[in-house]
XYZ file of C-alpha atoms in Angstrom:
638
model
C 376.928 -10.104 56.188
C 376.273 -6.941 58.321
C 379.959 -7.139 59.982
C 380.674 -4.758 57.208
C 377.864 -2.689 57.799
C 377.825 -1.733 61.506
C 381.286 -1.186 63.047
C 382.513 -3.313 65.642
C 382.947 -0.758 67.808
C 380.937 1.698 69.797
C 382.424 5.219 68.605
C 382.810 6.878 71.314
C 380.501 10.582 71.229
C 382.737 13.610 71.167
C 383.358 15.602 73.891
C 382.418 18.697 71.966
C 379.002 20.065 72.129
C 377.353 23.213 71.671
C 375.538 25.368 74.677
C 372.093 26.904 73.828
C 372.691 29.713 76.812
C 375.637 31.166 78.611
C 376.099 30.427 82.594
C 376.048 33.660 84.183
C 376.105 34.692 87.591
C 373.633 33.208 89.660
C 373.336 36.724 91.290
C 372.539 38.500 88.562
C 369.565 36.431 88.434
C 366.250 36.663 89.773
C 365.215 35.038 92.850
C 363.980 32.376 90.839
C 366.949 30.592 90.746
C 367.269 29.980 87.272
C 370.723 28.764 85.991
C 370.827 29.854 82.461
C 369.490 32.443 81.174
C 368.339 32.942 76.816
C 370.534 35.575 76.483
C 371.187 34.567 72.432
C 368.462 36.769 70.125
C 369.169 34.129 66.755
C 367.668 30.995 69.256
C 364.434 29.668 68.428
C 363.329 30.156 72.215
C 361.531 33.209 73.304
C 363.875 35.174 74.932
C 360.828 37.163 76.306
C 359.149 34.347 78.094
C 358.905 34.665 81.706
C 359.361 31.413 84.521
C 356.972 29.440 85.347
C 356.837 30.410 88.724
C 355.447 34.215 87.895
C 353.314 32.290 85.659
C 351.718 30.333 88.691
C 351.676 33.646 90.274
C 349.318 35.196 88.035
C 346.745 31.819 87.386
C 346.579 31.753 91.407
C 345.716 35.422 91.736
C 343.449 35.296 88.786
C 341.512 32.274 90.577
C 341.465 34.063 93.666
C 340.036 36.994 91.748
C 337.225 34.446 90.487
C 336.643 32.752 94.054
C 335.903 36.468 95.215
C 333.850 37.132 92.192
C 331.389 34.142 92.965
C 329.331 34.981 95.485
C 328.055 32.307 97.949
C 324.540 32.830 97.456
C 324.623 31.650 93.887
C 325.879 28.542 95.103
C 323.743 28.145 98.343
C 321.062 28.537 95.393
C 322.891 25.895 93.360
C 322.650 23.530 96.266
C 318.586 24.340 96.986
C 317.659 23.306 93.847
C 319.546 20.634 93.622
C 317.679 19.191 97.124
C 320.987 18.537 99.125
C 320.198 18.044 102.402
C 321.329 19.943 105.168
C 323.407 17.276 107.026
C 325.745 17.559 103.613
C 325.774 21.176 103.258
C 328.486 22.174 105.821
C 331.205 19.777 103.803
C 330.438 21.318 100.521
C 330.640 24.163 101.838
C 334.006 23.915 102.745
C 335.019 22.583 99.400
C 337.476 24.157 96.877
C 336.613 27.102 95.519
C 337.523 26.004 92.170
C 335.162 23.419 92.613
C 332.303 25.651 93.668
C 332.863 27.674 90.757
C 333.481 24.594 88.181
C 329.247 23.595 89.764
C 328.305 26.956 89.029
C 329.534 27.085 85.034
C 328.632 23.119 84.349
C 325.109 23.542 85.463
C 324.822 26.982 83.187
C 326.808 25.069 80.398
C 324.176 22.318 81.111
C 321.022 24.525 81.044
C 321.734 26.414 77.650
C 322.483 23.017 76.246
C 318.194 22.349 76.251
C 316.933 21.633 73.084
C 313.737 23.812 71.985
C 310.662 22.260 72.482
C 308.952 21.494 69.287
C 305.082 20.777 68.213
C 305.773 17.379 67.205
C 307.704 16.910 70.209
C 306.715 14.354 72.407
C 305.044 15.142 75.870
C 307.534 14.857 78.741
C 307.329 12.424 81.200
C 307.043 13.032 85.367
C 309.899 13.730 86.961
C 308.893 10.560 89.425
C 310.356 7.246 89.891
C 311.387 6.024 86.038
C 312.544 2.222 85.117
C 315.143 2.122 83.181
C 314.914 -0.742 80.394
C 317.606 -2.417 78.809
C 317.926 -2.703 74.426
C 316.961 -6.566 75.408
C 313.391 -5.883 77.074
C 312.794 -3.410 74.099
C 312.555 -6.901 71.613
C 309.546 -8.046 70.398
C 308.540 -11.303 72.487
C 305.312 -13.606 72.464
C 303.750 -12.688 76.126
C 302.487 -8.594 76.125
C 305.052 -6.416 77.914
C 304.644 -6.609 81.966
C 303.380 -3.728 83.783
C 305.249 -3.004 87.028
C 303.816 -1.488 89.990
C 304.750 1.911 89.743
C 302.729 2.251 86.435
C 299.217 1.748 88.771
C 298.025 4.321 90.654
C 297.071 2.209 93.711
C 296.307 5.181 95.678
C 293.870 8.456 95.219
C 294.617 11.049 93.012
C 295.022 14.022 95.724
C 297.457 11.705 97.712
C 301.081 10.551 97.049
C 302.025 7.564 95.495
C 302.088 4.270 98.554
C 300.769 6.754 100.924
C 303.525 8.780 102.155
C 302.728 11.456 103.879
C 305.076 13.744 103.482
C 305.898 15.632 99.984
C 308.974 14.525 98.293
C 311.347 17.367 97.147
C 311.467 17.332 92.714
C 315.195 16.374 91.884
C 317.205 18.218 89.615
C 316.337 17.013 86.233
C 318.943 19.019 83.670
C 317.506 18.111 80.410
C 313.948 18.891 81.078
C 314.398 21.650 83.769
C 315.708 24.689 83.113
C 318.343 26.589 85.516
C 316.829 29.230 87.228
C 319.604 31.438 89.117
C 317.005 33.767 91.322
C 314.798 30.506 92.550
C 313.615 30.978 95.887
C 315.475 28.815 98.224
C 313.564 25.698 99.243
C 314.224 24.882 103.016
C 315.776 21.098 103.863
C 313.331 17.395 103.352
C 311.717 16.992 106.966
C 310.207 12.951 106.564
C 307.126 12.985 108.907
C 306.787 10.379 111.392
C 303.047 10.638 112.020
C 301.612 7.295 110.532
C 298.392 8.268 110.949
C 298.642 10.896 108.159
C 299.817 8.428 106.379
C 297.400 7.286 103.012
C 296.309 3.631 102.822
C 295.884 1.866 100.102
C 292.047 1.678 98.800
C 291.585 -2.006 98.064
C 289.018 -1.319 95.230
C 292.176 -0.267 93.209
C 293.423 -3.528 94.000
C 290.106 -5.142 92.565
C 290.824 -2.925 89.506
C 293.994 -4.003 88.422
C 293.047 -7.753 88.947
C 290.200 -7.664 86.818
C 292.273 -5.954 84.212
C 295.112 -8.072 83.480
C 296.090 -11.256 82.843
C 298.079 -13.505 85.474
C 301.032 -13.688 82.531
C 301.244 -10.261 82.375
C 300.610 -8.804 86.052
C 303.444 -7.699 87.774
C 304.263 -9.641 90.968
C 305.063 -6.378 92.785
C 301.401 -5.972 92.791
C 300.690 -9.440 94.232
C 303.198 -9.273 97.049
C 301.657 -6.189 98.113
C 297.932 -6.962 98.418
C 299.175 -10.186 100.403
C 300.984 -7.832 103.101
C 297.897 -5.599 103.090
C 295.572 -8.728 103.595
C 297.744 -9.636 106.443
C 298.235 -6.424 108.020
C 295.802 -4.065 107.504
C 292.476 -4.080 109.678
C 289.281 -6.726 109.480
C 287.281 -3.997 107.811
C 289.823 -3.503 104.930
C 289.527 -6.878 104.250
C 285.693 -6.544 104.098
C 285.669 -4.088 101.675
C 287.938 -5.776 100.047
C 286.165 -8.984 99.720
C 283.050 -7.272 99.112
C 283.908 -5.931 95.690
C 284.905 -9.007 94.557
C 288.596 -9.107 95.477
C 288.490 -13.318 96.362
C 286.573 -13.557 92.983
C 289.568 -11.557 91.054
C 292.359 -13.886 93.211
C 290.614 -17.262 91.924
C 290.708 -15.890 88.670
C 293.999 -15.141 88.374
C 294.721 -18.512 90.141
C 292.918 -20.828 87.567
C 294.273 -18.687 84.750
C 297.610 -20.057 86.058
C 296.984 -22.906 86.717
C 295.842 -23.263 82.997
C 298.649 -22.347 81.572
C 300.297 -25.137 79.226
C 303.899 -24.382 80.663
C 304.500 -21.947 83.337
C 307.835 -19.766 83.467
C 309.973 -19.988 86.628
C 311.092 -16.733 86.674
C 307.197 -15.205 86.503
C 304.629 -17.323 86.484
C 305.907 -19.863 89.132
C 306.349 -17.052 91.566
C 303.135 -15.534 90.605
C 301.211 -19.153 91.644
C 303.322 -18.876 94.684
C 302.307 -15.483 95.723
C 298.682 -16.219 94.691
C 298.804 -19.101 97.225
C 299.940 -17.022 99.712
C 297.184 -14.600 99.389
C 294.954 -17.387 99.853
C 296.464 -18.047 102.741
C 296.309 -14.128 104.233
C 292.627 -14.331 103.869
C 292.869 -17.522 106.533
C 294.178 -15.326 109.436
C 290.862 -13.270 109.517
C 287.760 -14.158 110.252
C 285.900 -12.534 107.194
C 288.580 -14.167 105.229
C 287.734 -17.595 106.312
C 283.885 -17.091 105.489
C 284.972 -16.276 102.148
C 287.153 -19.086 101.482
C 284.041 -21.279 103.081
C 281.778 -19.734 101.007
C 283.913 -21.358 97.674
C 284.988 -24.406 98.593
C 286.272 -26.894 97.486
C 287.859 -24.380 95.369
C 290.869 -23.890 94.858
C 291.845 -26.881 96.670
C 290.350 -29.406 94.643
C 292.560 -27.905 91.634
C 295.491 -27.461 94.091
C 295.589 -31.328 94.835
C 295.026 -31.984 90.799
C 297.753 -30.267 89.872
C 299.626 -31.656 92.848
C 299.816 -35.028 91.096
C 300.253 -34.064 87.679
C 303.097 -33.808 86.030
C 302.997 -29.805 85.551
C 303.505 -29.804 89.515
C 305.279 -26.783 90.513
C 309.611 -28.063 90.752
C 309.945 -25.744 93.575
C 309.503 -27.287 96.899
C 308.126 -23.952 98.880
C 305.444 -23.631 96.216
C 304.355 -27.500 96.892
C 304.473 -27.156 100.733
C 302.192 -23.976 101.025
C 299.972 -26.069 98.868
C 299.847 -29.096 101.474
C 299.981 -26.349 104.035
C 296.484 -24.627 102.485
C 294.631 -27.814 102.768
C 296.022 -29.058 105.974
C 294.307 -25.429 106.853
C 290.749 -27.080 106.244
C 290.772 -27.966 109.855
C 291.310 -24.321 110.944
C 287.783 -23.365 108.669
C 285.820 -26.794 109.245
C 285.775 -27.512 113.296
C 284.098 -30.345 114.481
C 281.663 -28.225 115.476
C 280.330 -27.525 112.118
C 277.029 -28.551 110.500
C 276.515 -31.104 107.814
C 275.857 -29.766 104.285
C 272.107 -31.841 104.897
C 271.343 -29.983 107.312
C 268.112 -27.146 107.382
C 267.779 -24.741 104.310
C 268.365 -22.067 107.039
C 272.118 -23.272 107.342
C 272.601 -22.566 103.585
C 275.804 -21.775 102.496
C 274.904 -18.501 101.036
C 273.642 -17.444 104.125
C 277.028 -17.945 106.131
C 278.390 -15.132 105.044
C 278.407 -12.249 107.166
C 278.271 -9.136 104.462
C 275.081 -11.488 102.811
C 273.506 -11.778 106.111
C 270.374 -9.281 107.329
C 270.338 -7.447 110.193
C 267.566 -9.454 111.490
C 269.471 -12.847 111.796
C 273.044 -11.259 113.270
C 273.728 -14.503 115.505
C 273.350 -16.982 112.351
C 276.827 -15.657 111.393
C 278.322 -18.011 113.195
C 277.315 -21.172 111.537
C 279.337 -23.179 109.853
C 278.271 -25.581 107.280
C 280.266 -28.170 105.043
C 279.979 -27.981 101.551
C 278.055 -30.168 99.663
C 277.166 -33.996 99.537
C 280.208 -33.987 102.686
C 278.094 -34.434 105.763
C 281.785 -34.746 107.774
C 285.085 -32.394 107.250
C 286.702 -36.381 106.901
C 284.719 -36.743 103.916
C 285.752 -33.915 102.271
C 289.566 -34.328 103.193
C 288.924 -38.012 101.225
C 287.726 -36.853 98.111
C 289.956 -34.718 97.491
C 292.872 -37.418 97.983
C 290.967 -39.436 96.072
C 291.290 -37.164 92.737
C 291.827 -38.961 89.657
C 295.606 -38.112 88.422
C 295.191 -36.407 84.894
C 296.813 -37.994 81.851
C 300.475 -37.007 81.189
C 300.734 -34.137 78.987
C 303.043 -35.848 76.372
C 302.711 -39.245 75.216
C 299.711 -40.176 77.719
C 298.914 -43.474 75.899
C 296.487 -45.916 75.930
C 294.789 -46.782 79.406
C 294.451 -50.516 80.052
C 291.777 -52.924 81.200
C 292.460 -55.737 82.826
C 290.580 -58.991 82.709
C 287.755 -59.420 85.021
C 289.573 -62.410 87.262
C 293.091 -59.679 87.460
C 290.577 -57.117 89.137
C 288.744 -59.546 91.698
C 292.351 -60.347 92.684
C 293.657 -56.829 92.461
C 293.587 -55.215 96.677
C 292.489 -51.284 96.107
C 294.908 -49.014 96.950
C 292.599 -45.976 96.853
C 295.762 -43.405 98.375
C 298.492 -44.388 95.878
C 298.517 -41.339 93.969
C 298.734 -39.385 96.608
C 301.805 -41.541 98.587
C 303.304 -41.523 95.187
C 304.673 -38.119 96.119
C 305.887 -38.456 99.427
C 307.795 -41.807 97.438
C 308.885 -39.018 94.802
C 310.980 -37.571 98.051
C 312.497 -40.905 99.165
C 313.748 -41.193 96.056
C 315.001 -37.121 94.557
C 316.332 -37.039 97.933
C 318.208 -40.679 98.632
C 321.205 -38.943 100.469
C 319.656 -37.633 102.836
C 318.394 -40.995 104.994
C 321.724 -42.589 105.183
C 321.166 -43.477 109.026
C 320.161 -46.963 109.365
C 320.855 -47.373 112.836
C 317.621 -44.886 113.770
C 314.400 -46.332 115.026
C 310.866 -45.338 114.865
C 310.113 -43.328 118.577
C 307.961 -44.589 120.850
C 305.622 -41.635 121.669
C 305.084 -42.281 125.283
C 308.559 -42.067 126.023
C 309.178 -38.836 123.800
C 308.744 -35.137 125.198
C 307.219 -33.839 122.430
C 307.631 -30.068 124.217
C 311.432 -30.291 123.567
C 311.230 -32.006 120.054
C 308.788 -29.286 119.134
C 310.442 -26.388 120.864
C 312.396 -23.262 118.699
C 315.791 -23.948 117.506
C 318.417 -21.817 116.494
C 319.038 -21.987 112.420
C 321.869 -25.161 111.910
C 323.887 -25.961 109.381
C 321.862 -27.473 107.161
C 318.800 -25.126 107.573
C 318.343 -23.436 104.148
C 319.656 -26.145 102.109
C 317.375 -28.257 99.499
C 318.017 -31.050 102.113
C 316.215 -29.098 104.638
C 313.188 -27.684 102.273
C 312.378 -31.205 101.161
C 312.478 -32.547 104.563
C 310.057 -30.022 105.756
C 307.825 -30.708 102.942
C 307.809 -34.546 104.187
C 307.086 -33.380 107.445
C 303.968 -31.235 106.421
C 302.579 -34.400 104.400
C 302.861 -36.390 107.539
C 301.177 -33.322 109.860
C 298.299 -33.482 107.296
C 298.017 -37.177 107.566
C 298.112 -36.960 111.423
C 295.498 -34.113 111.092
C 293.490 -36.990 109.272
C 294.087 -39.465 111.442
C 293.024 -37.760 114.534
C 290.022 -36.059 113.205
C 288.863 -39.991 111.776
C 289.381 -40.712 115.270
C 287.283 -38.149 117.206
C 283.874 -39.775 114.915
C 284.300 -43.313 116.867
C 282.681 -45.065 114.199
C 282.676 -48.388 113.797
C 285.814 -50.367 112.189
C 283.656 -51.704 109.682
C 282.516 -48.226 108.663
C 283.679 -46.912 105.580
C 284.989 -43.448 107.344
C 286.426 -44.984 110.532
C 290.121 -44.573 111.959
C 291.118 -48.182 111.269
C 289.854 -48.579 108.140
C 291.917 -45.004 106.802
C 295.159 -46.862 107.829
C 294.411 -49.979 106.706
C 294.339 -48.411 103.171
C 297.034 -46.381 104.155
C 299.344 -49.183 104.791
C 297.795 -51.124 101.584
C 298.853 -48.381 99.473
C 302.201 -48.548 100.672
C 302.914 -46.046 103.721
C 304.676 -49.130 105.556
C 308.168 -48.469 102.754
C 307.520 -44.536 103.192
C 307.873 -44.865 106.824
C 311.258 -47.242 106.933
C 312.861 -45.351 105.030
C 312.086 -41.780 106.162
C 313.022 -42.977 109.571
C 316.254 -42.770 108.427
C 317.266 -38.897 108.334
C 318.851 -37.607 110.615
C 317.437 -37.449 113.902
C 319.460 -34.076 114.691
C 318.397 -31.839 112.045
C 315.030 -33.361 111.636
C 313.614 -34.280 114.713
C 310.225 -32.930 113.805
C 309.746 -35.534 110.908
C 310.354 -38.202 113.446
C 307.492 -36.998 115.879
C 305.449 -36.705 113.093
C 306.514 -40.396 112.302
C 305.783 -41.514 115.648
C 302.682 -39.821 116.368
C 301.139 -42.115 113.128
C 302.212 -45.535 114.073
C 300.728 -44.189 116.965
C 297.269 -43.221 116.554
C 297.599 -46.586 113.551
C 297.575 -48.480 117.033
C 295.610 -46.761 118.905
C 293.026 -47.681 116.032
C 293.045 -50.925 116.539
C 295.149 -51.837 113.483
C 297.650 -54.583 113.675
C 301.224 -52.517 112.362
C 303.423 -55.149 110.656
C 306.006 -56.955 112.269
C 309.064 -55.419 109.865
C 307.982 -52.396 111.071
C 307.206 -52.783 114.606
C 310.653 -54.574 115.462
C 312.015 -50.743 114.443
C 309.765 -49.017 116.954
C 312.508 -48.289 119.583
C 313.063 -45.464 122.491
C 314.022 -42.211 121.372
C 317.243 -40.586 121.639
C 318.479 -38.718 125.721
C 317.870 -35.703 124.612
C 314.614 -36.013 123.243
C 313.267 -38.401 125.890
C 310.962 -37.892 128.710
C 312.872 -37.834 132.053
C 312.007 -40.601 134.508
C 311.414 -39.882 137.866
C 312.802 -43.069 139.678
C 311.143 -44.211 143.329
C 313.277 -43.873 146.541
C 315.401 -47.293 147.325
C 313.622 -49.256 149.685
C 315.399 -50.339 152.644
C 315.877 -54.093 153.960
C 313.824 -55.256 156.713
C 315.909 -55.556 160.063
C 318.855 -53.300 158.576
C 320.719 -50.590 159.595
C 319.960 -46.717 157.520
C 322.604 -46.747 154.867
C 323.461 -43.045 153.275
C 324.642 -42.149 150.120
C 328.419 -41.568 149.501
C 328.702 -37.864 148.426
C 332.272 -38.885 146.881
C 333.138 -41.605 144.739
C 334.199 -44.126 146.866
C 336.276 -47.906 145.507
C 333.485 -50.703 145.535
C 333.002 -52.436 148.074
C 332.307 -56.539 148.008
C 329.359 -57.771 149.628
C 329.926 -58.758 153.473
C 329.918 -62.616 154.517
C 327.660 -64.326 155.291
C 325.903 -63.945 158.783
C 327.048 -60.339 158.934
C 324.966 -57.715 161.106
C 322.111 -56.230 159.631
C 322.806 -58.502 156.328
C 320.876 -62.185 156.149
C 322.811 -65.077 155.394
C 323.097 -66.251 151.715
C 321.908 -70.096 151.488
C 324.556 -72.510 150.256
C 324.140 -72.999 146.524
C 322.325 -76.972 145.744
C 323.917 -79.047 143.009
C 322.470 -81.543 141.327
C 323.938 -85.441 141.543
C 326.891 -85.695 139.931
C 328.181 -82.339 139.977
C 330.942 -80.871 142.317
C 331.374 -77.027 143.437
C 333.240 -75.675 141.098
C 337.050 -74.933 142.491
C 338.056 -71.714 143.385
C 341.677 -71.841 142.327
C 342.366 -69.308 139.181
C 341.383 -69.874 136.090
C 344.861 -70.257 134.702
C 345.741 -73.869 136.354
C 342.507 -75.002 135.326
C 343.200 -74.405 132.249
C 346.705 -76.243 132.520
C 345.191 -79.170 133.923
C 342.860 -79.560 131.357
C 345.612 -79.299 128.438
C 348.974 -80.284 129.695
C 351.280 -79.366 127.082
C 349.880 -76.123 125.900
C 350.628 -72.090 127.112
C 348.208 -68.900 127.926
C 349.189 -66.851 125.805
C 349.012 -62.898 126.792
C 347.047 -60.719 124.313
C 349.290 -57.554 122.921
C 346.482 -55.208 123.968
C 344.460 -55.697 126.771
């Protein structure tokens, strides 16, 4: 229906058009080369308009005049107030003058936009490092607002923050500071390289922070900084920290984070990890070890209780650190330590160096076990036998079996501890995928090659690698207990003998764990296989009979981990000539006939009655004789 409205063909445009300007001779025009000139005065365009090139020339001349007016002193003063370093100023000096003018103009405009201060206005914050909070963090939360490390004044008031010896220039804050065009230039900054002038963080400040705030609200960076100070500072710094109650404060914060019903992974678990690292940092100095001994068995008993509960941290490195602290007890209490039942002068309170009097300085070397233990093995056994807490959810009713069942029950005292190793075998089952691996024979294993430092490989840093390192740490802990029990030289019937320890461990189910753990890769986890071999060797050394199901798995280690066997020189046959070993590969020669010079004659074999000597014919002829109708089939692949 649109055919009647729309034309069938496009109507060509008319060639007639109206020219707004008339062409003139280019010679009469200006030197700009314009072809058209607005000669008609009735046209709407302005005939007095000048060409764009002339306008650009005037604008360029105006800019150049502004540049000449702007002195370089004003721009240098602006750079001084913005604290531009001297290395960057030559590059800024070569900028376009228009950009310099824009810098000066914007600084004047921003300075004029500063609001006038009122009496009710809030005081200005100091020009320091400010932390930007998002809108979500300002919402109300059930927990108090966590403070940051910058809110703590860890140093003296006369010193700068974090003990920096140089004075830092103040950055330009146009919202809080007015532009001062006549301010004196500031010299470029020079970082002080003298480390002796830098102030150290006082330990008293750390003690006040630990005692003044809870673990759930404290910033993690504060505890990280404390751990670095305990590890890197001098012994006097650690001693001052302990004298002012620093270790008490660390234990208070640690107990508080352990009593939280459900910890947050983003803050509480990290706080627990850093507090444990602070406890481990104290063990690097003699004064710190004395503080750890003065409060033993705390916090080790609570760490074992946490490891047995369902509230244990899901992070494997945190659990590995807990086992490392338990292993550190062997360094705190060496074999020469005194039992707790010693004389009153050897009490634990007198073994602390900072509480000793000057009259008896020699008694500071005494190391006394906590009561009521007489040996370290007794202390370690009491820690491992800590009863597991009931589950947090749906605890259930405890089952009380009948008396005759109790009489038949075999005690498995270490079952709760070995359950942690069994959980690793269950949670990381895909790691144990080498059933042909053996339990290494320790006498044939080169321990130095296994424990030498290695470059990080492809499996380093993964969750499987962390789990196997955690399992290796458990076996190191068990081997340390077995080695200490062996040094006691107690009879087998004694409760704390090495034989009784291995007997209880195998009764609790360590045999199945050893059979599964030996299936791990020998290439990526050689230290795990070494600790397994050490435990099996220690059990055999204590007189315990290894079960046959486990002893049949004992074999030689890989060639790279094996000791180099020194072969004896070959002995020459009596009466035979000396023969040198050929240096180049030669063909294999057959033995010479009997009676040859230098070789004894070989006796003829004696066959029983009824048996003849074997035929010297080929085996194929003998087969054809046995089966005349058969033929020999040559295999396709030889």
